[in-house]
Amino acid sequence: MAISPSTQDVVLARLKGRRVDLKGVLFEALLLLALLLSLSILITLMADVLRGGLGVLTERGFGFLTAGLATFSADTAGVKQGIVGSMLTLVFVVLLAFPLGIGAAVYLEEYAPDTTFTRFINVNIRNLAGVPSIVYGLLGLALFVEVFRPLTGGTTAISGGLTLAVLVLPIVVITAAEALRAVPDSIREAGFGVGATRWEVVRSHVLPSAAPGILTGTVLSISRALGETAPLLLVGAITGYIATGGQSLVEQMRSSFTTLPTVVYSYARLPSQDFREVTSAAIIVLLAVILLVNAIAIVLRNRYERKW
Amino acid sequence: MTQAVLPPQIPIAEALKGDPSRRRRENFIRRLFLGAAAVSVLISAAIVLSLVGRAVTFITNVDLGALWTSGWFPRRGLFDIKTIVVGTLIVSLIAMVVAIPLGLGCAVYLSEYARPRVRRLLKPILEILAGIPSVVLGFFAITFISPQIVQRFFSGSSLFNMMAAGIGVGVLVTPLIASISEDAMRAVPASLREAAYGVGARKRTTTVKVVFPAAISGIVASIIVGVSRAIGETMVVAIAAGATGGSIFQLDPSQPGQTMTAAMTSLAIGSDQVKGGEFTFESLFFVGFLLFAITLALNIMSERFVRRVREKY
């Protein structure tokens, strides 16, 4: 039986869908709206901060970066101690959290037998990553400021740096473990096949292959450490500022301290309009540093990302 | 080719063990890595120990009536737990009202609707939002969210209020929910979607009735992680919710309030050692322990849900 033209039309119309899927279009529009709203928050935030702080930055230029903490006159307030303090605390993150974190990840991924103890360490690390940062501040206060006072000198850059190192350690472990897991077993087996020991395989094959992923994770943890404020408030960051008058590094480390985000916080607490602008300018500096670090991480990931 | 290297008098099993010095080095390195992994256990133990000791000192020494009064004024010896717990709940609730629709909307769009190029462009921008420090959002909450949004819609609100803080925390939590639930939805195999299309389902039907239910464990996990993060968020609340020093018990989100985290920062700043009434300093650790216990329970819960996704696909 030949298909009549009208039947063909009906079938075609059915296949195309008789009407516009109005609910479907509406649904997609709502989803897009959620996404655009989230992005517009970011844009508004950036615009708000730039509008408030760009004036101060263009007017004073590098003067703002090299001026010290001042809570009475907005004209002389700067972020110098914040920058120095952030760099000093980051030293601990780089020297402690990175080797310990990568070492732990290598153990968990390459060495650890699948025992209850290993699984316990794994769960433990994931839970540590979810502990609120302010709780790490309490740990820092009890451990580094009080118990280890003879070593750290109390509320000093050493205590702050150690607290940050402990805080980002689980992040380093998790990202490094992920990068190691992405290295295919064939690489390891090739190494064992020619008689290499586990450490030789790890050193010469697994770590180099996982290096980009590990690096991305470490860079991201730096950006996390750069933005943390709450735990540092508990180990005393707000009270002091770093001596920046030509002391030795050790003296600086053992004096009271502040960091870039804590400087932002102390300026944000001052009510006058002038300090609103100073706060915005300090935020621009902080965001610039953090975005730069994040951009490095994204570039690293895109450039070296390898599909096996 | 050289001849077999093994001297004949050594049994093969012995020879296969290799050079003793090489074996020693291997063992040493393994122990080194084990030590690094064990540090995380030490940290957990240190957290629990440093919190529990003083929390117990606090709870056994403080007058229990002081834990249920009209407000949280630690320097005057009034430690009303419900003030800070309810404050935390109000702020977290507002945060989730903002973050769940936004975060899930972003996740569904990026995972199901966005073309690959759009996704590659938008995802890093969301990651930037995730990387914004909470101090910055706290400042944004008092300079923009509070005057431009909260005070516009709720006349009579104070500049420092729990709603502005809640919205700010919600903005922080949004990218977290978006990224975890997007991962969960992308883990749903394409065959499920194709099966739905095969029986004539539309995109929306497929998304809502097939992909979303298949990814529900991951989505629930993302929300639980979001709640845990919102409860532990400190700086936004410390800056925008007002109430430094103390707060009376109240439920109105347009007024200043106190959360557990903000109570801790205001206890800690201002002096190098917390001063005030008896056991004020210990109360810091008590609140910290409470916070630690709540977030730990939430994280373990979300971990369960995530594992369920992993087992399925």
Coordinates of C-alpha atoms in Angstrom, one line a residue:
Chain A
M1 CA 0.0 0.0 0.0
A2 CA 1.4 3.4 -1.0
I3 CA 1.7 5.9 1.7
S4 CA -0.6 8.7 1.1
P5 CA 0.9 12.2 1.2
S6 CA -1.2 13.2 4.2
T7 CA 0.0 10.2 6.2
Q8 CA 3.6 11.2 5.4
D9 CA 3.0 14.7 6.6
V10 CA 1.5 13.5 9.8
V11 CA 4.5 11.2 10.4
L12 CA 7.0 14.0 9.6
A13 CA 5.2 16.4 11.8
R14 CA 5.2 13.9 14.6
L15 CA 8.9 13.2 14.2
K16 CA 9.8 16.9 14.2
G17 CA 7.6 17.5 17.3
R18 CA 4.3 19.2 16.7
R19 CA 5.1 22.2 18.9
V20 CA 8.0 24.0 20.4
D21 CA 8.9 22.2 23.6
L22 CA 8.1 25.3 25.7
K23 CA 8.9 23.8 29.1
G24 CA 12.2 22.5 27.7
V25 CA 13.2 25.9 26.5
L26 CA 12.1 27.4 29.8
F27 CA 14.1 24.8 31.7
E28 CA 17.3 25.5 29.7
A29 CA 16.8 29.2 30.1
L30 CA 16.5 28.8 33.9
L31 CA 19.7 26.7 34.0
L32 CA 21.5 29.3 32.0
L33 CA 20.1 32.0 34.3
A34 CA 21.6 30.2 37.3
L35 CA 25.0 30.1 35.6
L36 CA 24.9 33.7 34.4
L37 CA 23.8 34.8 37.9
S38 CA 26.8 33.1 39.4
L39 CA 29.1 34.7 36.9
S40 CA 27.5 38.1 37.4
I41 CA 28.2 37.8 41.1
L42 CA 31.9 37.4 40.3
I43 CA 31.8 40.4 37.8
T44 CA 29.9 42.6 40.4
L45 CA 32.4 41.7 43.0
M46 CA 35.4 42.5 40.8
A47 CA 33.7 45.8 39.6
D48 CA 32.9 46.8 43.2
V49 CA 36.4 46.2 44.4
L50 CA 38.0 47.9 41.4
R51 CA 35.8 50.9 41.7
G52 CA 36.6 51.3 45.3
G53 CA 40.3 50.6 45.2
L54 CA 41.7 51.5 41.8
G55 CA 41.8 55.2 42.7
V56 CA 44.1 54.5 45.6
L57 CA 46.3 52.2 43.6
T58 CA 46.7 54.6 40.6
E59 CA 47.2 57.5 42.9
R60 CA 49.8 55.9 45.1
G61 CA 51.1 53.2 42.8
F62 CA 54.0 51.3 44.3
G63 CA 53.8 53.5 47.3
F64 CA 50.8 51.4 48.5
L65 CA 52.7 48.2 48.2
T66 CA 55.6 49.5 50.2
A67 CA 53.7 51.5 52.8
G68 CA 53.2 49.9 56.2
L69 CA 50.2 49.2 58.3
A70 CA 48.4 52.3 59.5
T71 CA 45.1 52.4 61.3
F72 CA 44.8 56.1 61.8
S73 CA 45.4 57.7 58.5
A74 CA 44.3 56.1 55.3
D75 CA 46.8 58.2 53.2
T76 CA 49.8 56.3 54.6
A77 CA 48.2 52.9 55.0
G78 CA 49.7 50.1 52.9
V79 CA 50.2 46.4 52.6
K80 CA 53.9 45.9 52.9
Q81 CA 53.8 43.8 56.1
G82 CA 51.0 41.7 54.6
I83 CA 53.1 40.9 51.5
V84 CA 56.2 40.1 53.6
G85 CA 54.2 38.1 56.1
S86 CA 52.4 36.1 53.4
M87 CA 55.7 35.2 51.8
L88 CA 57.3 34.2 55.1
T89 CA 54.4 31.9 56.0
L90 CA 54.4 30.4 52.5
V91 CA 58.0 29.3 53.1
F92 CA 56.6 26.7 55.6
V93 CA 53.9 25.6 53.3
V94 CA 56.5 24.9 50.5
L95 CA 59.1 23.4 52.8
L96 CA 56.8 21.2 55.0
A97 CA 53.5 20.6 53.4
F98 CA 54.8 19.8 49.9
P99 CA 57.4 17.2 50.7
L100 CA 55.2 15.6 53.4
G101 CA 52.1 15.7 51.3
I102 CA 53.8 14.3 48.2
G103 CA 55.5 11.7 50.3
A104 CA 52.3 10.6 51.9
A105 CA 50.6 10.4 48.5
V106 CA 53.5 8.3 47.1
Y107 CA 53.2 5.9 50.1
L108 CA 49.4 5.6 49.7
E109 CA 49.5 5.1 45.9
E110 CA 52.7 3.2 45.3
Y111 CA 53.7 1.4 48.5
A112 CA 50.7 0.9 50.8
P113 CA 49.2 -2.6 51.0
D114 CA 45.4 -2.6 51.0
T115 CA 45.1 -3.0 54.7
T116 CA 42.7 -1.5 57.3
F117 CA 45.4 0.8 58.4
T118 CA 45.9 2.2 54.8
R119 CA 42.2 2.6 54.4
F120 CA 42.1 4.4 57.8
I121 CA 44.8 6.8 56.6
N122 CA 42.9 7.5 53.4
V123 CA 39.6 8.2 55.2
N124 CA 41.5 10.3 57.7
I125 CA 43.1 12.5 55.1
R126 CA 39.7 13.1 53.3
N127 CA 38.2 14.0 56.6
L128 CA 41.0 16.4 57.5
A129 CA 40.4 18.2 54.2
G130 CA 36.8 18.8 55.3
V131 CA 37.8 20.2 58.8
P132 CA 36.8 23.9 58.9
S133 CA 39.9 26.1 58.7
I134 CA 39.2 27.8 62.0
V135 CA 39.6 24.5 63.8
Y136 CA 43.2 24.4 62.4
G137 CA 43.6 27.8 64.0
L138 CA 42.7 26.2 67.4
L139 CA 45.2 23.5 66.7
G140 CA 47.8 26.1 65.9
L141 CA 47.0 28.0 69.0
A142 CA 47.2 24.9 71.3
L143 CA 50.2 23.3 69.6
F144 CA 52.4 25.8 67.9
V145 CA 51.7 28.9 70.0
E146 CA 51.6 27.2 73.4
V147 CA 53.2 23.7 73.5
F148 CA 56.0 24.6 71.1
R149 CA 56.4 28.2 72.3
P150 CA 60.1 27.8 73.0
L151 CA 60.7 26.9 69.4
T152 CA 58.2 29.1 67.7
G153 CA 58.2 32.1 70.0
G154 CA 54.5 32.2 70.4
T155 CA 52.3 34.1 68.0
T156 CA 54.9 34.4 65.3
A157 CA 55.2 33.9 61.6
I158 CA 56.6 30.5 62.4
S159 CA 53.4 29.5 64.2
G160 CA 51.3 31.0 61.4
G161 CA 53.3 29.2 58.7
L162 CA 53.1 25.9 60.5
T163 CA 49.4 26.2 60.9
L164 CA 49.0 27.0 57.2
A165 CA 51.2 24.0 56.3
V166 CA 49.1 21.7 58.4
L167 CA 45.9 23.2 56.8
V168 CA 46.9 22.6 53.2
L169 CA 48.6 19.2 53.8
P170 CA 45.5 17.1 53.0
I171 CA 44.9 19.1 49.8
V172 CA 48.4 18.4 48.7
V173 CA 48.1 14.7 49.5
I174 CA 44.7 14.3 47.7
T175 CA 45.8 16.1 44.5
A176 CA 49.1 14.4 44.4
A177 CA 47.5 11.0 44.9
E178 CA 45.1 11.7 42.1
A179 CA 48.0 12.6 39.8
L180 CA 49.8 9.4 40.7
R181 CA 46.7 7.3 40.2
A182 CA 46.4 8.7 36.6
V183 CA 49.8 7.2 35.7
P184 CA 49.0 3.8 34.0
D185 CA 50.3 0.6 35.5
S186 CA 52.1 -0.3 32.3
I187 CA 54.7 2.4 33.0
R188 CA 55.4 0.8 36.4
E189 CA 55.4 -2.7 35.0
A190 CA 57.9 -1.7 32.4
G191 CA 60.2 -0.5 35.1
F192 CA 59.8 -3.7 37.2
G193 CA 60.4 -5.7 34.1
V194 CA 63.9 -4.5 33.7
G195 CA 64.7 -5.2 37.3
A196 CA 64.2 -1.7 38.9
T197 CA 63.2 -1.5 42.5
R198 CA 60.0 0.2 43.6
W199 CA 61.8 3.4 44.5
E200 CA 63.7 3.4 41.2
V201 CA 60.5 3.0 39.3
V202 CA 58.8 5.8 41.3
R203 CA 61.8 8.2 41.0
S204 CA 62.5 7.7 37.3
H205 CA 59.1 7.0 35.9
V206 CA 56.1 7.5 38.1
L207 CA 57.0 10.9 39.6
P208 CA 58.1 12.5 36.3
S209 CA 54.9 11.3 34.7
A210 CA 52.8 12.6 37.5
A211 CA 54.8 15.8 38.0
P212 CA 52.4 18.2 36.1
G213 CA 49.4 17.0 38.1
I214 CA 51.3 17.2 41.4
L215 CA 52.6 20.7 40.5
T216 CA 49.1 21.9 39.7
G217 CA 47.9 20.6 43.1
T218 CA 50.7 22.3 44.9
V219 CA 50.2 25.6 43.2
L220 CA 46.5 25.4 44.0
S221 CA 47.3 24.8 47.7
I222 CA 49.5 27.9 47.6
S223 CA 46.6 29.9 46.5
R224 CA 44.4 28.4 49.2
A225 CA 47.1 29.2 51.8
L226 CA 47.4 32.8 50.5
G227 CA 43.7 33.4 51.1
E228 CA 43.3 31.9 54.5
T229 CA 42.5 34.3 57.3
A230 CA 40.5 32.7 60.1
P231 CA 43.1 30.2 61.4
L232 CA 45.8 32.9 61.4
L233 CA 43.5 35.2 63.5
L234 CA 43.6 32.5 66.1
V235 CA 47.3 32.2 66.1
G236 CA 47.6 35.9 66.6
A237 CA 48.1 37.4 63.1
I238 CA 46.0 40.4 63.7
T239 CA 47.8 41.8 66.7
G240 CA 51.2 42.2 65.3
Y241 CA 52.9 43.2 62.1
I242 CA 56.2 42.1 60.7
A243 CA 59.3 44.1 61.4
T244 CA 60.5 45.1 58.0
G245 CA 63.4 47.3 58.9
G246 CA 66.4 45.2 57.9
Q247 CA 66.2 42.5 60.5
S248 CA 67.5 39.1 59.7
L249 CA 65.1 36.5 58.3
V250 CA 65.2 34.6 61.6
E251 CA 64.3 37.7 63.6
Q252 CA 61.4 38.4 61.2
M253 CA 60.2 34.8 61.6
R254 CA 60.3 35.1 65.3
S255 CA 58.4 38.4 65.6
S256 CA 54.7 38.9 65.6
F257 CA 53.2 38.8 62.1
T258 CA 50.4 39.6 59.8
T259 CA 49.5 38.4 56.3
L260 CA 47.9 39.9 53.2
P261 CA 44.3 38.6 53.9
T262 CA 44.6 39.6 57.6
V263 CA 45.6 43.1 56.5
V264 CA 42.5 43.1 54.4
Y265 CA 40.5 42.1 57.5
S266 CA 42.0 44.7 59.8
Y267 CA 41.3 47.4 57.2
A268 CA 37.8 46.1 56.6
R269 CA 37.0 46.5 60.3
L270 CA 37.7 50.2 60.2
P271 CA 34.5 52.1 59.5
S272 CA 35.6 55.3 57.7
Q273 CA 35.1 55.7 53.9
D274 CA 38.8 56.3 53.3
F275 CA 39.6 52.9 54.7
R276 CA 36.9 51.4 52.6
E277 CA 39.0 52.5 49.6
V278 CA 42.2 51.3 51.2
T279 CA 40.5 47.9 51.9
S280 CA 39.4 47.6 48.3
A281 CA 43.0 48.5 47.1
A282 CA 44.4 45.8 49.4
I283 CA 41.8 43.3 48.1
I284 CA 42.9 44.1 44.5
V285 CA 46.5 43.3 45.5
L286 CA 45.4 40.0 47.2
L287 CA 43.1 39.0 44.3
A288 CA 45.9 39.8 41.8
V289 CA 48.3 37.5 43.6
I290 CA 45.8 34.7 43.9
L291 CA 44.5 34.9 40.4
L292 CA 48.1 34.9 39.1
V293 CA 48.8 31.8 41.1
N294 CA 45.6 30.2 39.9
A295 CA 46.3 31.1 36.3
I296 CA 49.7 29.4 36.6
A297 CA 48.0 26.3 37.8
I298 CA 45.5 26.3 34.9
V299 CA 48.2 27.0 32.3
L300 CA 50.3 24.1 33.8
R301 CA 47.4 21.8 33.7
N302 CA 46.4 22.7 30.1
R303 CA 50.0 22.5 28.8
Y304 CA 51.2 19.3 30.4
E305 CA 47.9 17.4 30.8
R306 CA 48.5 14.0 29.3
K307 CA 45.9 11.5 28.2
W308 CA 47.2 8.0 28.6
Chain B
M1 CA 76.1 -11.1 25.7
T2 CA 77.9 -11.9 28.9
Q3 CA 77.5 -15.3 30.6
A4 CA 75.1 -15.7 33.5
V5 CA 76.1 -13.3 36.2
L6 CA 75.2 -15.6 39.1
P7 CA 78.1 -17.3 40.8
P8 CA 77.0 -20.9 41.0
Q9 CA 77.3 -21.3 44.8
I10 CA 74.5 -18.8 45.6
P11 CA 71.0 -20.2 45.5
I12 CA 68.8 -18.5 43.0
A13 CA 66.3 -17.4 45.7
E14 CA 69.1 -15.5 47.5
A15 CA 70.3 -13.9 44.3
L16 CA 66.8 -12.7 43.4
K17 CA 66.7 -10.7 46.6
G18 CA 69.4 -8.5 45.1
D19 CA 72.1 -6.4 46.6
P20 CA 71.7 -6.0 50.4
S21 CA 72.6 -2.3 50.3
R22 CA 70.0 -1.7 47.6
R23 CA 67.5 -3.5 49.7
R24 CA 68.4 -1.5 52.8
R25 CA 67.9 1.8 50.8
E26 CA 64.6 0.5 49.5
N27 CA 63.4 -0.2 53.0
F28 CA 64.6 3.1 54.3
I29 CA 62.7 5.0 51.6
R30 CA 59.5 3.0 52.2
R31 CA 59.7 3.9 55.9
L32 CA 60.2 7.5 55.0
F33 CA 57.1 7.6 52.9
L34 CA 55.2 5.7 55.6
G35 CA 56.3 8.3 58.0
A36 CA 54.9 11.1 55.8
A37 CA 51.6 9.3 55.5
A38 CA 51.5 8.8 59.3
V39 CA 51.8 12.6 59.9
S40 CA 48.1 13.0 58.9
V41 CA 47.1 10.6 61.7
L42 CA 49.3 12.6 64.1
I43 CA 47.5 15.8 62.9
S44 CA 44.1 14.3 63.5
A45 CA 45.1 13.1 67.0
A46 CA 46.6 16.6 67.7
I47 CA 43.3 18.3 66.6
V48 CA 41.2 16.0 68.8
L49 CA 43.5 16.3 71.8
S50 CA 43.9 20.0 71.7
L51 CA 40.1 20.5 71.4
V52 CA 38.9 17.8 73.9
G53 CA 41.1 18.7 76.8
R54 CA 40.0 22.3 77.1
A55 CA 36.4 21.6 76.0
V56 CA 36.2 19.2 79.0
T57 CA 37.7 21.7 81.3
F58 CA 35.1 24.2 80.2
I59 CA 32.1 21.9 80.5
T60 CA 33.1 20.5 83.9
N61 CA 33.9 23.9 85.4
V62 CA 31.4 26.3 84.0
D63 CA 28.0 26.8 85.7
L64 CA 25.7 24.7 83.5
G65 CA 23.0 27.3 83.8
A66 CA 25.2 29.7 81.9
L67 CA 24.9 27.5 78.8
W68 CA 21.2 28.3 78.5
T69 CA 20.6 32.0 79.0
S70 CA 19.6 34.9 77.0
G71 CA 22.6 35.4 74.8
W72 CA 26.3 34.7 74.0
F73 CA 28.5 37.1 76.0
P74 CA 31.5 35.0 76.9
R75 CA 33.4 37.9 78.5
R76 CA 30.5 38.2 81.0
G77 CA 30.2 34.5 81.6
L78 CA 27.1 34.0 79.5
F79 CA 27.6 31.1 77.2
D80 CA 24.2 30.5 75.6
I81 CA 24.9 27.7 73.2
K82 CA 21.6 28.0 71.4
T83 CA 22.4 31.6 70.4
I84 CA 25.4 30.6 68.3
V85 CA 24.0 27.2 67.1
V86 CA 20.7 28.8 65.9
G87 CA 22.7 31.7 64.4
T88 CA 24.8 29.2 62.5
L89 CA 21.7 27.3 61.3
I90 CA 20.1 30.5 60.1
V91 CA 23.2 31.6 58.2
S92 CA 23.7 28.2 56.7
L93 CA 20.0 27.9 55.7
I94 CA 20.1 31.2 53.9
A95 CA 23.4 30.1 52.3
M96 CA 21.9 26.9 51.0
V97 CA 18.8 28.7 49.7
V98 CA 21.2 30.7 47.5
A99 CA 23.7 28.0 46.8
I100 CA 21.5 24.9 46.0
P101 CA 19.6 26.4 43.0
L102 CA 22.6 28.3 41.7
G103 CA 25.0 25.4 42.1
L104 CA 22.7 22.7 40.7
G105 CA 21.7 25.0 37.9
C106 CA 25.3 25.6 36.9
A107 CA 26.1 21.9 37.3
V108 CA 23.1 20.7 35.1
Y109 CA 23.8 23.3 32.4
L110 CA 27.5 22.6 32.3
S111 CA 27.1 18.8 32.3
E112 CA 24.1 18.4 30.0
Y113 CA 23.5 21.5 27.9
A114 CA 26.7 23.5 27.4
R115 CA 28.6 22.8 24.2
P116 CA 32.2 21.7 24.9
R117 CA 33.7 25.0 23.9
V118 CA 31.3 26.9 26.1
R119 CA 32.1 24.5 29.0
R120 CA 35.8 25.0 28.6
L121 CA 35.3 28.7 28.8
L122 CA 32.8 28.8 31.7
K123 CA 34.3 26.2 34.0
P124 CA 37.5 28.1 34.8
I125 CA 35.5 31.2 35.6
L126 CA 33.5 29.2 38.2
E127 CA 36.9 27.9 39.5
I128 CA 38.0 31.5 39.9
L129 CA 34.8 32.2 41.9
A130 CA 35.8 29.2 44.1
G131 CA 39.2 30.6 44.6
I132 CA 38.1 34.0 46.0
P133 CA 39.2 34.3 49.6
S134 CA 36.4 34.5 52.1
V135 CA 37.7 37.8 53.6
V136 CA 37.0 39.3 50.2
L137 CA 33.5 38.0 50.1
G138 CA 32.9 39.3 53.6
F139 CA 33.9 42.7 52.6
F140 CA 31.7 42.4 49.5
A141 CA 28.8 41.4 51.8
I142 CA 29.0 44.6 53.8
T143 CA 29.8 46.9 50.8
F144 CA 27.3 45.5 48.3
I145 CA 25.1 42.6 49.4
S146 CA 23.9 44.2 52.6
P147 CA 23.2 47.8 51.3
Q148 CA 22.2 46.9 47.7
I149 CA 20.2 43.7 48.2
V150 CA 19.2 43.1 51.8
Q151 CA 18.5 46.6 52.9
R152 CA 16.6 47.3 49.7
F153 CA 14.2 44.4 50.2
F154 CA 14.0 44.4 54.0
S155 CA 13.7 48.0 55.2
G156 CA 14.9 48.4 58.7
S157 CA 17.7 45.8 58.5
S158 CA 20.9 46.7 60.1
L159 CA 24.0 47.1 57.9
F160 CA 25.5 44.0 59.6
N161 CA 23.0 41.2 59.4
M162 CA 22.7 37.5 59.2
M163 CA 21.0 37.6 55.8
A164 CA 23.9 39.4 54.0
A165 CA 26.3 37.0 55.7
G166 CA 24.2 34.0 54.6
I167 CA 24.1 35.2 51.0
G168 CA 27.9 35.8 51.0
V169 CA 28.4 32.3 52.4
G170 CA 26.0 31.0 49.7
V171 CA 28.2 32.6 47.0
L172 CA 31.2 30.8 48.4
V173 CA 29.5 27.4 48.5
T174 CA 27.9 27.6 45.0
P175 CA 31.0 26.6 43.1
L176 CA 31.6 23.8 45.5
I177 CA 28.1 22.3 44.9
A178 CA 28.4 23.0 41.2
S179 CA 31.7 21.2 40.8
I180 CA 30.9 18.1 42.8
S181 CA 27.4 17.6 41.3
E182 CA 28.7 18.3 37.8
D183 CA 31.3 15.5 38.3
A184 CA 28.5 13.2 39.5
M185 CA 26.3 13.9 36.5
R186 CA 29.1 13.6 34.0
A187 CA 29.9 10.2 35.5
V188 CA 26.4 9.0 34.4
P189 CA 27.1 6.8 31.4
A190 CA 26.1 8.1 28.0
S191 CA 24.2 4.9 27.3
L192 CA 21.6 5.9 29.8
R193 CA 20.9 9.1 28.0
E194 CA 20.9 7.4 24.6
A195 CA 18.4 4.8 25.9
A196 CA 16.1 7.7 27.0
Y197 CA 16.5 9.4 23.6
G198 CA 15.8 6.1 22.0
V199 CA 12.4 5.8 23.5
G200 CA 11.6 9.4 22.4
A201 CA 12.4 11.4 25.5
R202 CA 13.2 15.0 25.2
K203 CA 16.4 16.6 26.5
R204 CA 14.6 18.0 29.6
T205 CA 12.9 14.7 30.4
T206 CA 16.2 12.9 30.0
T207 CA 18.0 15.3 32.2
V208 CA 15.3 15.4 35.0
K209 CA 14.1 11.8 34.9
V210 CA 17.2 9.9 34.0
V211 CA 20.5 11.8 34.6
F212 CA 19.5 13.6 37.7
P213 CA 18.2 10.4 39.6
A214 CA 21.2 8.5 38.4
A215 CA 23.5 11.1 39.9
I216 CA 21.5 11.7 43.0
S217 CA 24.0 10.3 45.5
G218 CA 26.7 12.6 44.2
I219 CA 24.3 15.5 44.2
V220 CA 23.2 14.8 47.8
A221 CA 26.9 14.5 48.7
S222 CA 27.6 17.9 47.2
I223 CA 24.8 19.5 49.2
I224 CA 26.0 17.9 52.4
V225 CA 29.6 19.1 51.8
G226 CA 28.1 22.5 51.0
V227 CA 26.3 22.6 54.4
S228 CA 29.4 21.5 56.2
R229 CA 31.4 24.2 54.5
A230 CA 28.7 26.8 55.2
I231 CA 28.7 25.9 58.9
G232 CA 32.5 26.1 59.1
E233 CA 32.8 29.3 57.1
T234 CA 34.3 32.0 59.2
M235 CA 35.4 35.3 57.7
V236 CA 32.2 36.2 55.8
V237 CA 30.2 35.8 59.0
A238 CA 32.8 37.5 61.2
I239 CA 32.8 40.6 58.9
A240 CA 29.2 40.8 57.8
A241 CA 27.0 39.3 60.6
G242 CA 28.1 42.0 63.1
A243 CA 27.9 41.2 66.7
T244 CA 31.5 41.3 67.8
G245 CA 31.8 40.5 71.4
G246 CA 28.4 39.0 71.9
S247 CA 24.8 38.7 70.8
I248 CA 21.4 38.2 72.4
F249 CA 19.4 35.2 71.2
Q250 CA 17.3 36.2 68.2
L251 CA 15.9 34.7 65.1
D252 CA 15.5 37.7 62.8
P253 CA 17.9 37.3 59.9
S254 CA 17.8 41.1 59.1
Q255 CA 19.5 41.8 62.4
P256 CA 23.1 41.1 63.6
G257 CA 23.7 37.6 64.9
Q258 CA 26.4 35.3 66.1
T259 CA 27.5 32.0 64.6
M260 CA 29.9 29.5 66.2
T261 CA 32.7 30.5 63.9
A262 CA 32.2 34.2 64.3
A263 CA 32.0 33.7 68.1
M264 CA 35.4 32.0 67.9
T265 CA 37.1 34.8 66.0
S266 CA 35.7 37.5 68.2
L267 CA 37.0 35.5 71.2
A268 CA 40.4 35.3 69.6
I269 CA 41.1 38.8 68.3
G270 CA 41.7 42.0 70.2
S271 CA 44.3 40.7 72.5
D272 CA 47.2 38.3 72.3
Q273 CA 45.5 36.1 74.9
V274 CA 41.7 35.8 75.4
K275 CA 40.8 37.7 78.5
G276 CA 37.5 38.0 80.3
G277 CA 35.6 36.0 82.7
E278 CA 36.5 32.6 84.0
F279 CA 36.8 29.9 81.3
T280 CA 36.3 32.3 78.5
F281 CA 39.4 31.0 76.8
E282 CA 38.3 27.4 77.3
S283 CA 34.9 28.2 75.7
L284 CA 36.8 28.9 72.5
F285 CA 37.8 25.2 72.4
F286 CA 34.4 24.0 73.5
V287 CA 32.8 25.8 70.5
G288 CA 35.6 24.5 68.3
F289 CA 35.0 21.0 69.4
L290 CA 31.3 21.3 68.7
L291 CA 32.0 22.7 65.2
F292 CA 34.6 19.9 64.6
A293 CA 32.1 17.2 65.6
I294 CA 29.2 18.6 63.5
T295 CA 31.3 19.0 60.3
L296 CA 33.0 15.6 60.8
A297 CA 29.6 13.9 61.0
L298 CA 28.5 15.7 57.8
N299 CA 31.7 14.9 55.9
I300 CA 31.4 11.2 56.8
M301 CA 27.8 11.2 55.6
S302 CA 28.7 12.8 52.3
E303 CA 31.6 10.3 51.9
R304 CA 29.0 7.5 52.2
F305 CA 27.0 9.0 49.4
V306 CA 30.0 9.6 47.1
R307 CA 31.1 6.0 47.6
R308 CA 27.6 4.8 46.4
V309 CA 28.1 6.7 43.1
R310 CA 31.5 5.1 42.6
E311 CA 30.2 1.6 43.2
K312 CA 27.5 2.1 40.7
Y313 CA 29.4 3.2 37.6

